[in-house]
Coordinates of C-alpha atoms in Angstrom, one line a residue:
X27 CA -6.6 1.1 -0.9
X28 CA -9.4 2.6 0.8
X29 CA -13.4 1.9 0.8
X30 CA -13.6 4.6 -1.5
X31 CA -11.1 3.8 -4.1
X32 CA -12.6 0.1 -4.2
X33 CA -13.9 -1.1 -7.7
X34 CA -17.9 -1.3 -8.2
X35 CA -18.1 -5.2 -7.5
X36 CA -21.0 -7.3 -9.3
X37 CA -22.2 -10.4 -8.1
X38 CA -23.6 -13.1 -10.2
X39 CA -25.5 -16.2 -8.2
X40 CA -26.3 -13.7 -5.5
X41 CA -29.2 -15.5 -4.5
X42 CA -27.3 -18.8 -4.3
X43 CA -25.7 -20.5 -1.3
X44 CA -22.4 -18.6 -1.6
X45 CA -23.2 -15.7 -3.0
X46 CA -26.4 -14.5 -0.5
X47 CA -23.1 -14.9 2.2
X48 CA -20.6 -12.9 0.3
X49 CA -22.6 -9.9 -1.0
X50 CA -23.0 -8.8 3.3
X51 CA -18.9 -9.5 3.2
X52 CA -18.1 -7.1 0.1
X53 CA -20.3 -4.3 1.7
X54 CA -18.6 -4.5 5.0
X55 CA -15.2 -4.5 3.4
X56 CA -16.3 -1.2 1.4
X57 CA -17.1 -2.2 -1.9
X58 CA -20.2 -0.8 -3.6
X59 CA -22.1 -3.6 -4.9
X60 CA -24.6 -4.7 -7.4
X61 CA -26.0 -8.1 -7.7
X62 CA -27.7 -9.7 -11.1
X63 CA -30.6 -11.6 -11.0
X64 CA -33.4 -13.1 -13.5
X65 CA -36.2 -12.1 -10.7
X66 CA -35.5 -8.9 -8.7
X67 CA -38.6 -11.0 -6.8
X68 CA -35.9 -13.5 -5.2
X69 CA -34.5 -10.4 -2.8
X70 CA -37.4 -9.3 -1.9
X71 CA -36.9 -11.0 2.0
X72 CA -32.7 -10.8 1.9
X73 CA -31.5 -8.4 4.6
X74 CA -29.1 -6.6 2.4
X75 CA -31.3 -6.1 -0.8
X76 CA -31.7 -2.4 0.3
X77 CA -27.8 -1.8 0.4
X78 CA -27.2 -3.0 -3.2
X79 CA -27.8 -2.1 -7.1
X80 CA -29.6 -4.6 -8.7
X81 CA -29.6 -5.6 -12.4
X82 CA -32.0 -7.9 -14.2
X83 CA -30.7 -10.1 -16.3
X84 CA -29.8 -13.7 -18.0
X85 CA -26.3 -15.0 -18.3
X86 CA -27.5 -17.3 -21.2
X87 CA -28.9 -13.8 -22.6
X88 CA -26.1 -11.6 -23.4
X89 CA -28.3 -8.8 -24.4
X90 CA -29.2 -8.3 -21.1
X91 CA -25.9 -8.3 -19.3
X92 CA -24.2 -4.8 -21.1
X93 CA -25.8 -2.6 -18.7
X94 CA -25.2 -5.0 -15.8
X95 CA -21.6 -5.4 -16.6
X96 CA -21.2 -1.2 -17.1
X97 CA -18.5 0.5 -14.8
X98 CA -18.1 -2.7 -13.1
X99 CA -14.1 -3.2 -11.7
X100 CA -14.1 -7.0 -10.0
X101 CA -17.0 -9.4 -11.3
X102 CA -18.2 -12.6 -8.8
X103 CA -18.9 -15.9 -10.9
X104 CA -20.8 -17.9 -8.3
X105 CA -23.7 -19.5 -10.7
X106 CA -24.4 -23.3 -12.1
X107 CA -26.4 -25.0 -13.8
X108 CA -26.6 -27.9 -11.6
X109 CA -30.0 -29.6 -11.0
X110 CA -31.6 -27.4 -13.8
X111 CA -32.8 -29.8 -16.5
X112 CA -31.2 -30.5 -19.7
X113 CA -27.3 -31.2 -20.0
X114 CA -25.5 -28.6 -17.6
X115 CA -22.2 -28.9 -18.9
X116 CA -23.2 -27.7 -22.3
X117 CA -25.4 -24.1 -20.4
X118 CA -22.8 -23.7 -18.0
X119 CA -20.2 -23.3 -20.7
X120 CA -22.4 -21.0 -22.8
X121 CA -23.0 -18.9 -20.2
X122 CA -19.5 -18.4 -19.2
X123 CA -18.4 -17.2 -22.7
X124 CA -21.4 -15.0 -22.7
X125 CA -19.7 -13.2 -18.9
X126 CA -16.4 -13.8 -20.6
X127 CA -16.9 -11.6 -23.8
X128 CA -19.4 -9.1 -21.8
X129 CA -16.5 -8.6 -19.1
X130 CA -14.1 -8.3 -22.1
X131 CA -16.1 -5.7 -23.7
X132 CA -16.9 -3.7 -20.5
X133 CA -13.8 -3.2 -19.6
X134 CA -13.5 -5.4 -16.4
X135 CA -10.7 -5.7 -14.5
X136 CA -10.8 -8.7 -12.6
X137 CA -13.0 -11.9 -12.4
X138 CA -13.1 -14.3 -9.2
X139 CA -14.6 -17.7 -9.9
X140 CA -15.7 -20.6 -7.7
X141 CA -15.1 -23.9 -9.0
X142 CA -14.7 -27.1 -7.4
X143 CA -11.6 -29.3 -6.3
X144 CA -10.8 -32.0 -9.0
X145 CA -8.0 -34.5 -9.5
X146 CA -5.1 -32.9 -11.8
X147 CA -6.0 -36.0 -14.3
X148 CA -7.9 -38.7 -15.5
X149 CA -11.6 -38.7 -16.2
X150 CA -13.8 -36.6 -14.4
X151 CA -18.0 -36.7 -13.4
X152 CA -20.1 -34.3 -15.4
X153 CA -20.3 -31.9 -12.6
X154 CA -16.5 -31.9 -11.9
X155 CA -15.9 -31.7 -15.7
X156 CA -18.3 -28.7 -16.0
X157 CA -16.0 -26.7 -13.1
X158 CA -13.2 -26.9 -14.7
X159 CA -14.7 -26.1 -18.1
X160 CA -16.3 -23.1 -16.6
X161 CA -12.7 -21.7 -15.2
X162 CA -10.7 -22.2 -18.3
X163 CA -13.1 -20.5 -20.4
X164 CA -13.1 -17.3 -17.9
X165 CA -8.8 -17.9 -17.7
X166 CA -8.4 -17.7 -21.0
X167 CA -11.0 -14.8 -21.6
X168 CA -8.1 -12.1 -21.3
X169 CA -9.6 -10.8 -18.1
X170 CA -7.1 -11.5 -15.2
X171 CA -9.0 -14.0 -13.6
X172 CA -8.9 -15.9 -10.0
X173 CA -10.9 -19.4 -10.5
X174 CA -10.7 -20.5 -6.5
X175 CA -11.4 -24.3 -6.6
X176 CA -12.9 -25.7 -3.3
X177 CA -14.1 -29.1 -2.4
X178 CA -17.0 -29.7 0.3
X179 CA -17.8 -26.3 1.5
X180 CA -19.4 -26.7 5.3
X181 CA -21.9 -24.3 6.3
X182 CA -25.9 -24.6 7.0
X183 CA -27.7 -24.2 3.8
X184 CA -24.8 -25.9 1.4
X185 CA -25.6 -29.0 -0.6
X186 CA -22.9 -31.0 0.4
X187 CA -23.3 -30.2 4.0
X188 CA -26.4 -30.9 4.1
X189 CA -26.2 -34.3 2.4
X190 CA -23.6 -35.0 5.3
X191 CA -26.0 -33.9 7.7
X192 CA -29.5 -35.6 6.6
X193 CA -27.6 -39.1 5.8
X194 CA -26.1 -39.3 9.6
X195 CA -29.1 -38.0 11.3
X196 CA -31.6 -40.3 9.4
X197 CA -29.1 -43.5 9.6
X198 CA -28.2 -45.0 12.3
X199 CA -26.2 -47.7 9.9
X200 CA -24.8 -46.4 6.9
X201 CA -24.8 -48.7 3.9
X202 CA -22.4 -47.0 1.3
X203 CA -20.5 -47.1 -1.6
X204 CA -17.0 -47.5 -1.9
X205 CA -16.7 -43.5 -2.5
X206 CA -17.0 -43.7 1.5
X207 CA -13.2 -44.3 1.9
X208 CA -11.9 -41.7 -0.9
X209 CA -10.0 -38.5 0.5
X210 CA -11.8 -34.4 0.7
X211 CA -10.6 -31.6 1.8
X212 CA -13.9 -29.8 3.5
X213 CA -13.5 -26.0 4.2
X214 CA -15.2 -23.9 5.9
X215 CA -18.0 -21.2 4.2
X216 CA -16.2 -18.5 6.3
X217 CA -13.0 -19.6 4.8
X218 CA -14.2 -19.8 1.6
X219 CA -15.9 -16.2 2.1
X220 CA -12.5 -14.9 3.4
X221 CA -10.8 -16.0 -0.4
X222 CA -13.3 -14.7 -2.4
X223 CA -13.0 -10.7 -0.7
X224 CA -9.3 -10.9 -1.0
X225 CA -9.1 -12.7 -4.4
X226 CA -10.5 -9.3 -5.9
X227 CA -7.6 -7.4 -4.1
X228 CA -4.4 -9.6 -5.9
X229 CA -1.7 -8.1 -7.8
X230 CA -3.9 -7.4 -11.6
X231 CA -1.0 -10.2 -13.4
X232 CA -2.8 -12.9 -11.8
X233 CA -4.5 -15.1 -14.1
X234 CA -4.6 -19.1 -12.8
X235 CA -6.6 -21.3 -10.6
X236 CA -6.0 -22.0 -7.2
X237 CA -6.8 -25.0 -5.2
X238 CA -8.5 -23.7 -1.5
X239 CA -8.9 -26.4 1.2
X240 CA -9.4 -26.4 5.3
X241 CA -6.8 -28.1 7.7
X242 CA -8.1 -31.4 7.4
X243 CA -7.9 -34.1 5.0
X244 CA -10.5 -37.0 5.6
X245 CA -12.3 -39.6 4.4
X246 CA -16.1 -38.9 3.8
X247 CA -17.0 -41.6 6.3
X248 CA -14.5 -39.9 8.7
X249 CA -16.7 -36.6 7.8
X250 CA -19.8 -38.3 8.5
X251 CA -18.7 -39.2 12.1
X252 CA -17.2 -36.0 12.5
X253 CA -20.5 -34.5 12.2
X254 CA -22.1 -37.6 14.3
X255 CA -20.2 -36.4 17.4
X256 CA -20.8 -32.9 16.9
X257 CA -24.1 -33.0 16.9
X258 CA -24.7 -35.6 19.9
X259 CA -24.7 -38.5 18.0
X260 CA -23.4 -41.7 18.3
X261 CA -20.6 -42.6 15.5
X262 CA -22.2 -44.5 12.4
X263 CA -21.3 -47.9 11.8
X264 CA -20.6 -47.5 7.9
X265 CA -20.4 -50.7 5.7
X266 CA -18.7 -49.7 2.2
X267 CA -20.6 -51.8 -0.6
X268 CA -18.5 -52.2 -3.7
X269 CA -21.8 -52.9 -6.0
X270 CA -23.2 -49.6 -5.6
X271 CA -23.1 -47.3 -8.0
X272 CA -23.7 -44.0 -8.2
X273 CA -27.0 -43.9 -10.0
X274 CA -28.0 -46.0 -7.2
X275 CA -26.6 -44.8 -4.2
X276 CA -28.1 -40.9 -5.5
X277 CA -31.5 -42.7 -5.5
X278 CA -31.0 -44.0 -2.0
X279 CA -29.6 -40.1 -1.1
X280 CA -33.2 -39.0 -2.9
X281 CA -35.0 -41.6 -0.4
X282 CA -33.8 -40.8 2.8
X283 CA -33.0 -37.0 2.4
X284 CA -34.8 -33.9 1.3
X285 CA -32.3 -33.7 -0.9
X286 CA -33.4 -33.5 -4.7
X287 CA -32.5 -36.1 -7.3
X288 CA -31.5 -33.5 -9.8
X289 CA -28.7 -32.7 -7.2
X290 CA -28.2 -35.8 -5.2
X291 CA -27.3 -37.4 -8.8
X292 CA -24.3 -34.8 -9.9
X293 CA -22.5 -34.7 -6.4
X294 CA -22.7 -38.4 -5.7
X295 CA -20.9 -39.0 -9.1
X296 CA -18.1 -36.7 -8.0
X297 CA -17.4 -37.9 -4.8
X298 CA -16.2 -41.1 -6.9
X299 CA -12.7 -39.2 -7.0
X300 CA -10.3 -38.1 -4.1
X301 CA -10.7 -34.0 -4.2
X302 CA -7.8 -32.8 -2.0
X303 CA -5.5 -29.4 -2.6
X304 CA -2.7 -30.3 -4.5
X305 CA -1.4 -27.1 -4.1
X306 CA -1.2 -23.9 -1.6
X307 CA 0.0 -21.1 -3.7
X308 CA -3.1 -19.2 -2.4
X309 CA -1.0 -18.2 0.8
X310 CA 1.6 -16.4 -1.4
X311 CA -1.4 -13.9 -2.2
X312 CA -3.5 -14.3 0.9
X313 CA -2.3 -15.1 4.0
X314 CA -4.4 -17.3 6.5
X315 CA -7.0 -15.5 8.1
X316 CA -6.6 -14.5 11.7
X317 CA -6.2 -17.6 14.1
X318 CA -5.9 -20.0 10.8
X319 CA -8.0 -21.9 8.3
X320 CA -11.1 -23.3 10.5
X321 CA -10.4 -27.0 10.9
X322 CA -13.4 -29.5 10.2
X323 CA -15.4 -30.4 13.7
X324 CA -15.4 -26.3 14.1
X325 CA -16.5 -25.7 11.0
X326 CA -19.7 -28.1 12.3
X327 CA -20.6 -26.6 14.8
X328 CA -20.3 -23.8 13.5
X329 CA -23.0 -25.0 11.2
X330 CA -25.5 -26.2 13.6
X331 CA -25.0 -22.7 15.7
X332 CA -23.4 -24.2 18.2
X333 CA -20.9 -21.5 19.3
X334 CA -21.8 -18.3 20.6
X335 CA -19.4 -17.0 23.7
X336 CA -18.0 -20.8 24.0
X337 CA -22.0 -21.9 25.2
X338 CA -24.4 -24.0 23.4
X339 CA -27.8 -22.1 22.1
X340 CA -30.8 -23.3 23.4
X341 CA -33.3 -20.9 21.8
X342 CA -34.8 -22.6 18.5
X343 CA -34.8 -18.4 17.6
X344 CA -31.6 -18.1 18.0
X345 CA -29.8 -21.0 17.4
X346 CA -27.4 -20.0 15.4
X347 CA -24.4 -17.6 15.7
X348 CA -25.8 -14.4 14.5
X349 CA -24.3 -12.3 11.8
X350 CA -21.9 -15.2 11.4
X351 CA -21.6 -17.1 7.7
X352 CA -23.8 -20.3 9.1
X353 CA -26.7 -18.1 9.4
X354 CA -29.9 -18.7 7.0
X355 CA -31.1 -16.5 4.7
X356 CA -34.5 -16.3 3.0
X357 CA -32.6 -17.8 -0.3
X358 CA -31.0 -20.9 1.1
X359 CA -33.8 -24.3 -0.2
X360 CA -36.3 -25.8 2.0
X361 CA -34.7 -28.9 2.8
X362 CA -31.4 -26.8 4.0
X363 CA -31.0 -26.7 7.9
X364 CA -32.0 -28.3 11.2
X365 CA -35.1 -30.5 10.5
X366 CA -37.8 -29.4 12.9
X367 CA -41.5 -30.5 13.6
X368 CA -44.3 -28.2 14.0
X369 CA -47.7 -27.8 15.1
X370 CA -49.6 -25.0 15.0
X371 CA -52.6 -24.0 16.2
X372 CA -54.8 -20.7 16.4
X373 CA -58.1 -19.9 18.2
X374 CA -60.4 -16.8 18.0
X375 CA -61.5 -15.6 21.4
X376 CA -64.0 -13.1 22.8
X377 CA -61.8 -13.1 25.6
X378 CA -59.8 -9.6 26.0
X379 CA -56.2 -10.5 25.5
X380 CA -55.5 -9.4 29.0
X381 CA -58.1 -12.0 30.4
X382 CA -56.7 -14.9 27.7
X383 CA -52.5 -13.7 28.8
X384 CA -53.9 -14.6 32.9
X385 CA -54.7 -18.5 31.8
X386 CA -51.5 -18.9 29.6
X387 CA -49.4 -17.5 32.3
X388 CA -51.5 -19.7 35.1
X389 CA -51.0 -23.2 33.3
X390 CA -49.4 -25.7 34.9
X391 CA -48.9 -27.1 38.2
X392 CA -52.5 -27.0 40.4
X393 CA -54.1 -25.4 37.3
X394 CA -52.8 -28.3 34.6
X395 CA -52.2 -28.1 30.8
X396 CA -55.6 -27.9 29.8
X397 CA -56.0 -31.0 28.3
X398 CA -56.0 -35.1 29.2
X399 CA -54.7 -34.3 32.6
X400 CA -54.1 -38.6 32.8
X401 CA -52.0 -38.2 29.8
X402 CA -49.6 -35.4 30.9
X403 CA -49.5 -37.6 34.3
X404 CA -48.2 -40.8 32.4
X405 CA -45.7 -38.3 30.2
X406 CA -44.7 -37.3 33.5
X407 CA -44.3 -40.8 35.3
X408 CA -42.5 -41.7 31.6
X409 CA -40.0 -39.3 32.2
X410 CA -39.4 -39.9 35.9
X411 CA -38.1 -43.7 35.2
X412 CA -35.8 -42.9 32.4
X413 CA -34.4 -40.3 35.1
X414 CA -36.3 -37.2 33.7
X415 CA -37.3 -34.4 36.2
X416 CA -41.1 -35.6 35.4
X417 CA -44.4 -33.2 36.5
X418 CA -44.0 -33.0 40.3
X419 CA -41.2 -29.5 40.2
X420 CA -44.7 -27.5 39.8
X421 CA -44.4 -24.1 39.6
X422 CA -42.7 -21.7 42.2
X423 CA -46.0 -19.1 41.7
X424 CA -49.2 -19.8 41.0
X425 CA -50.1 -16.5 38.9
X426 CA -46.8 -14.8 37.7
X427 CA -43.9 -16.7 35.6
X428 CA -39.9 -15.3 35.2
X429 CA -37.3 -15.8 32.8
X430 CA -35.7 -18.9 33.8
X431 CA -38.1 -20.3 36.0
X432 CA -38.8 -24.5 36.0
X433 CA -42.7 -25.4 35.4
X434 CA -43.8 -28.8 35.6
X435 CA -41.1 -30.5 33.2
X436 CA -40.5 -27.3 31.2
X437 CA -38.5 -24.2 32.1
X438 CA -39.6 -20.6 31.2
X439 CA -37.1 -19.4 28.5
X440 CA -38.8 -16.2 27.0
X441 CA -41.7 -14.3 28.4
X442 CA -43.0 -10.9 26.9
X443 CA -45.3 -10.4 29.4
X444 CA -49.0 -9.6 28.1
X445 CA -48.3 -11.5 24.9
X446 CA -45.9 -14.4 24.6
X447 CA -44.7 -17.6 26.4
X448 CA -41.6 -19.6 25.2
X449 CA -41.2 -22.8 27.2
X450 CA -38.3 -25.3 26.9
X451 CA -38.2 -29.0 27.6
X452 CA -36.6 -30.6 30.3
X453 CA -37.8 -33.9 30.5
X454 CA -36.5 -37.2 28.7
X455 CA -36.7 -36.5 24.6
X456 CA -34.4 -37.3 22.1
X457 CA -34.5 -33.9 20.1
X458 CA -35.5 -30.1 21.4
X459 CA -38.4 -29.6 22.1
X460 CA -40.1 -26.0 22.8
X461 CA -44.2 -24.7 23.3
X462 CA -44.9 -21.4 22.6
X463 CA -48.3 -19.6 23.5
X464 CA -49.3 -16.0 22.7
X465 CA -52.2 -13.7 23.2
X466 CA -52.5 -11.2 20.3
X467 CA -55.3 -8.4 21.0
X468 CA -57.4 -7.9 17.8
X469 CA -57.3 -5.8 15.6
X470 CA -60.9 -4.0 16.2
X471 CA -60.3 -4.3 19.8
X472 CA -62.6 -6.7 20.4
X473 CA -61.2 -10.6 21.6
X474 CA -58.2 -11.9 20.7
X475 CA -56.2 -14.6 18.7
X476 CA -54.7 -17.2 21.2
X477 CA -51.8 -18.9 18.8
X478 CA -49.6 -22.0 19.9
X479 CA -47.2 -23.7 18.8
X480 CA -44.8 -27.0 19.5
X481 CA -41.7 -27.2 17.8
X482 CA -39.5 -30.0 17.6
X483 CA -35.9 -30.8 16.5
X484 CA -35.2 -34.2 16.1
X485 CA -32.1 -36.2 17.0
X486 CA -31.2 -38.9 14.6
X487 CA -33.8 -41.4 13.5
X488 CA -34.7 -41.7 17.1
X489 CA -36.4 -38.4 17.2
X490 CA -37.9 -38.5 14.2
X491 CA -39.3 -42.2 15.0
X492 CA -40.7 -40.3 18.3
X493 CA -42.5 -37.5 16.6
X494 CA -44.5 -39.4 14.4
X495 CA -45.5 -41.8 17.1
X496 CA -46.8 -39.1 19.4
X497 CA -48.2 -37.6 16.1
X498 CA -52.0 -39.3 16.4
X499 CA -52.0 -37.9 20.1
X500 CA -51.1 -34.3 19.0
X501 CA -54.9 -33.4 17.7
X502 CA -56.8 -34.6 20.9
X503 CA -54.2 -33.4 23.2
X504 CA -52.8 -30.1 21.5
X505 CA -56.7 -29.4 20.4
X506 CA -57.8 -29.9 23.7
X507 CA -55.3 -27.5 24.8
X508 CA -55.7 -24.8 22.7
X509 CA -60.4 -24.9 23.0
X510 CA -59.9 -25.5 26.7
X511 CA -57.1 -22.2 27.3
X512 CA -59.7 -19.9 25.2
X513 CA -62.8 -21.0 26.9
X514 CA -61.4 -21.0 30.6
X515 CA -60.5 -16.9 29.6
X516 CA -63.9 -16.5 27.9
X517 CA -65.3 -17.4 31.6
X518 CA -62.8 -15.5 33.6
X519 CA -63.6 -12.5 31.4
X520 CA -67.2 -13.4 32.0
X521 CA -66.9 -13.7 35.7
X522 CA -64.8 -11.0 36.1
X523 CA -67.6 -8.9 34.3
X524 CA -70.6 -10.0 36.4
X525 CA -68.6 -8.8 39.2
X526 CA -67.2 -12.2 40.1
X527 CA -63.5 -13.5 41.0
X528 CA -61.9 -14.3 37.4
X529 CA -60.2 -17.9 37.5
X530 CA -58.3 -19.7 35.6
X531 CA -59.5 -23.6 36.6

């Protein structure tokens, strides 16, 4: 079939998790493709708003979804009512017999669901229960439906991922329930991507669910470790502790993670069961995607943007792998991602921005950082007996800086000459650590804006112990900084004025 015989596709939960990933995947395969959401506001920062139709509308409104459902050939089911308040089960099957009749009525041709993996019997948790209910109420709505079921979906940004992810960083020992030791089968969002495209392409008899899975079956402690290593940690001691329960062990999640109760609580109670594929019939319709189903530790670093040409980023702008299915997008919540540490600040300056660009690319070595010149000294001694490169490297010029080039116990790793400085450390911390400085002219021409900022990513609960001990230090030494940078410009431009040699001591 080609891109231009390829049904109108809508997309429901667009500015979810999954969906903000697969609407960039259904463009690129051809498809024409219109999203619905409540708040046309919610796109407003997405790259790929421009490329699409957008409808407003409320699934639990079905007044509002005729017009969105019109001409539509393949419709995407990616919403849930999970952490909304009230009892989700209940809205999430209401909703889905409001798509199912609208989809009847319009005339659709195919629906592709995302569900969850679930055991074949026996009780399930509210959020597993809710899945299922949500998949046999599209199956039997007499549109040929695909209801792809998946279990821990791995990616930056996804809730169980990021529960993984915040747990092992924060803990260095893992007290846990028993749910520890049960079995998943975690797949990879570009897996999971690569179903939902096809699934709108299978023969139009094809009415059933399908259970969709990566290579590996583990144990979630096993996953936890897994992630430990990929992401330079040492493995997690992880002591399962038959008295807690679920209620309990979400509010411990809710403690330690940014994760929020109202979701903590759902997936927690699920992860009492083992959620493993019990079948593979999906390969009969869709074969394996080139070079196989992406096994687990992959999949991670994958996640944390770790693989781009085989090397490991070291650019906190461009961390991840771009234009891949780990990359953020405006949607994805706050607490989804690296956790990093910031601090910002921002001087006005009489200083031309040429004068105030000559003291940020002078600093270091002879001329110093500006501030507490005992204090960088004793970071520097610090770092030289836990065998860091410490202060004494200098700097190989004392007025011009290169791409690449070590400074004191940084290393140069973007300069836009004129206007920005991107500096990497290099000595002994246990995170990433970066300072930025940039001269921004202003905008009448007269002065400029000197803006800095330190960012940090933490490793483990070491790094995070480490920023907020060197906190209190950060506004006399960062301050310092950022008065003493502008004012040694606001002479130089003073100097050099009079008729004077401009300096930057």
């Amino acid at each position: 079939m080609t891109s231009s015989e390829l049904p109108l596709a809508l997309v429901t939960g667009a500015t979810g998790y999954v969906g903000g990933r697969l609407v960039p995947r259904l463009i690129e395969a051809g498809y024409r493709v219109r999203v619905l959401v409540r708040s046309p506001l919610k796109l407003r920062d997405v790259p790929w708003a421009p490329d699409v139709e957008v409808a407003t509308g409320d699934l639990d409104d079905p007044a509002t979804l005729v017009d969105a459902f019109d001409g539509v050939g393949v419709l995407y089911y990616l919403v849930h009512s999970m952490g909304r308040p009230g009892h989700f089960r209940e809205q999430e099957g209401q909703a889905a017999r409001n798509v199912a009749a609208a989809a009847a009525s319009a005339g659709v041709d195919r629906i592709v669901y995302l569900g969850g993996l679930h055991p074949a019997e026996g009780r399930l948790s509210e959020h597993l229960e809710s899945r299922k209910l949500v998949g046999d109420i599209l199956i039997a709505s007499g549109v040929p439906t695909v209801a792809l079921q998946a279990g821990v979906i791995i990616g930056s940004g996804s809730t169980s991922f990021e529960m993984v992810r915040h747990l092992t960083e924060v803990l260095p020992y893992m007290p846990a329930p028993r749910w520890v030791r049960n079995k998943i089968q975690p797949i990879a969002i570009r897996d999971v991507l690569y179903y939902l495209v096809h699934a709108a392409s299978v023969p139009a008899d094809v009415n059933r669910t399908f259970d969709i899975g990566g290579p590996d079956v583990l144990r979630y402690g096993q996953m936890m470790n897994g992630y430990a290593l990929e992401a330079g940690l040492k493995q997690r001691p992880i002591a399962s502790l038959p008295v807690m329960t679920p209620w309990l062990a979400s509010q411990w999640v809710n403690l330690v993670t940014p994760i929020p109760r109202s979701l903590a609580v759902p997936i927690i109670a699920s992860l009492q069961f083992d959620c493993v594929a019990h079948e593979d019939d999906i390969r009969e319709l869709i074969p394996d995607p080139d070079g196989g189903l992406t096994p687990y530790r992959r999949s991670v670093r994958l996640a944390l943007g770790r693989m781009k040409s085989g090397q490991v980023e070291t650019s906190w702008q461009n961390a991840v792998v771009q234009g891949a299915a780990s990359d953020p997008l405006p949607s994805d919540p706050e607490w989804a991602g690296h956790t990093v540490f910031l601090d910002t600040k921002r001087r006005v300056t009489t200083a031309p921005s040429d004068a105030l660009w000559s003291v940020i690319e002078g600093i270091g070595g002879e001329n110093g950082w500006y501030s507490f010149p005992v204090a960088w000294a004793a970071r520097g001694w610090m770092d030289k007996l836990v065998g860091g490169v410490g202060l004494r490297r200098g700097r190989r010029s004392q007025t011009e800086l290169h791409t690449g080039d070590a400074l004191d116990f940084w290393r140069v790793e973007t300069i836009e000459r004129g206007s920005l400085l991107r500096l990497r450390a290099e000595m002994k911390v246990p995170g990433l650590a970066w300072l930025e400085m940039r001269s921004t002219p202003a905008a009448n021409g007269e002065g400029s804006f000197y803006d800095q900022r330190a960012v940090f990513f933490p490793r483990g609960l070491g790094g995070r112990l480490y920023w907020f001990a060197i906190l209190p230090f950060h506004g006399v030494i960062f301050n310092g900084m950022a008065n003493r940078i502008t004012a040694t410009a606001e002479k130089a431009a003073q100097a050099q004025g009079n008729g004077a040699p401009a300096t930057a001591k």
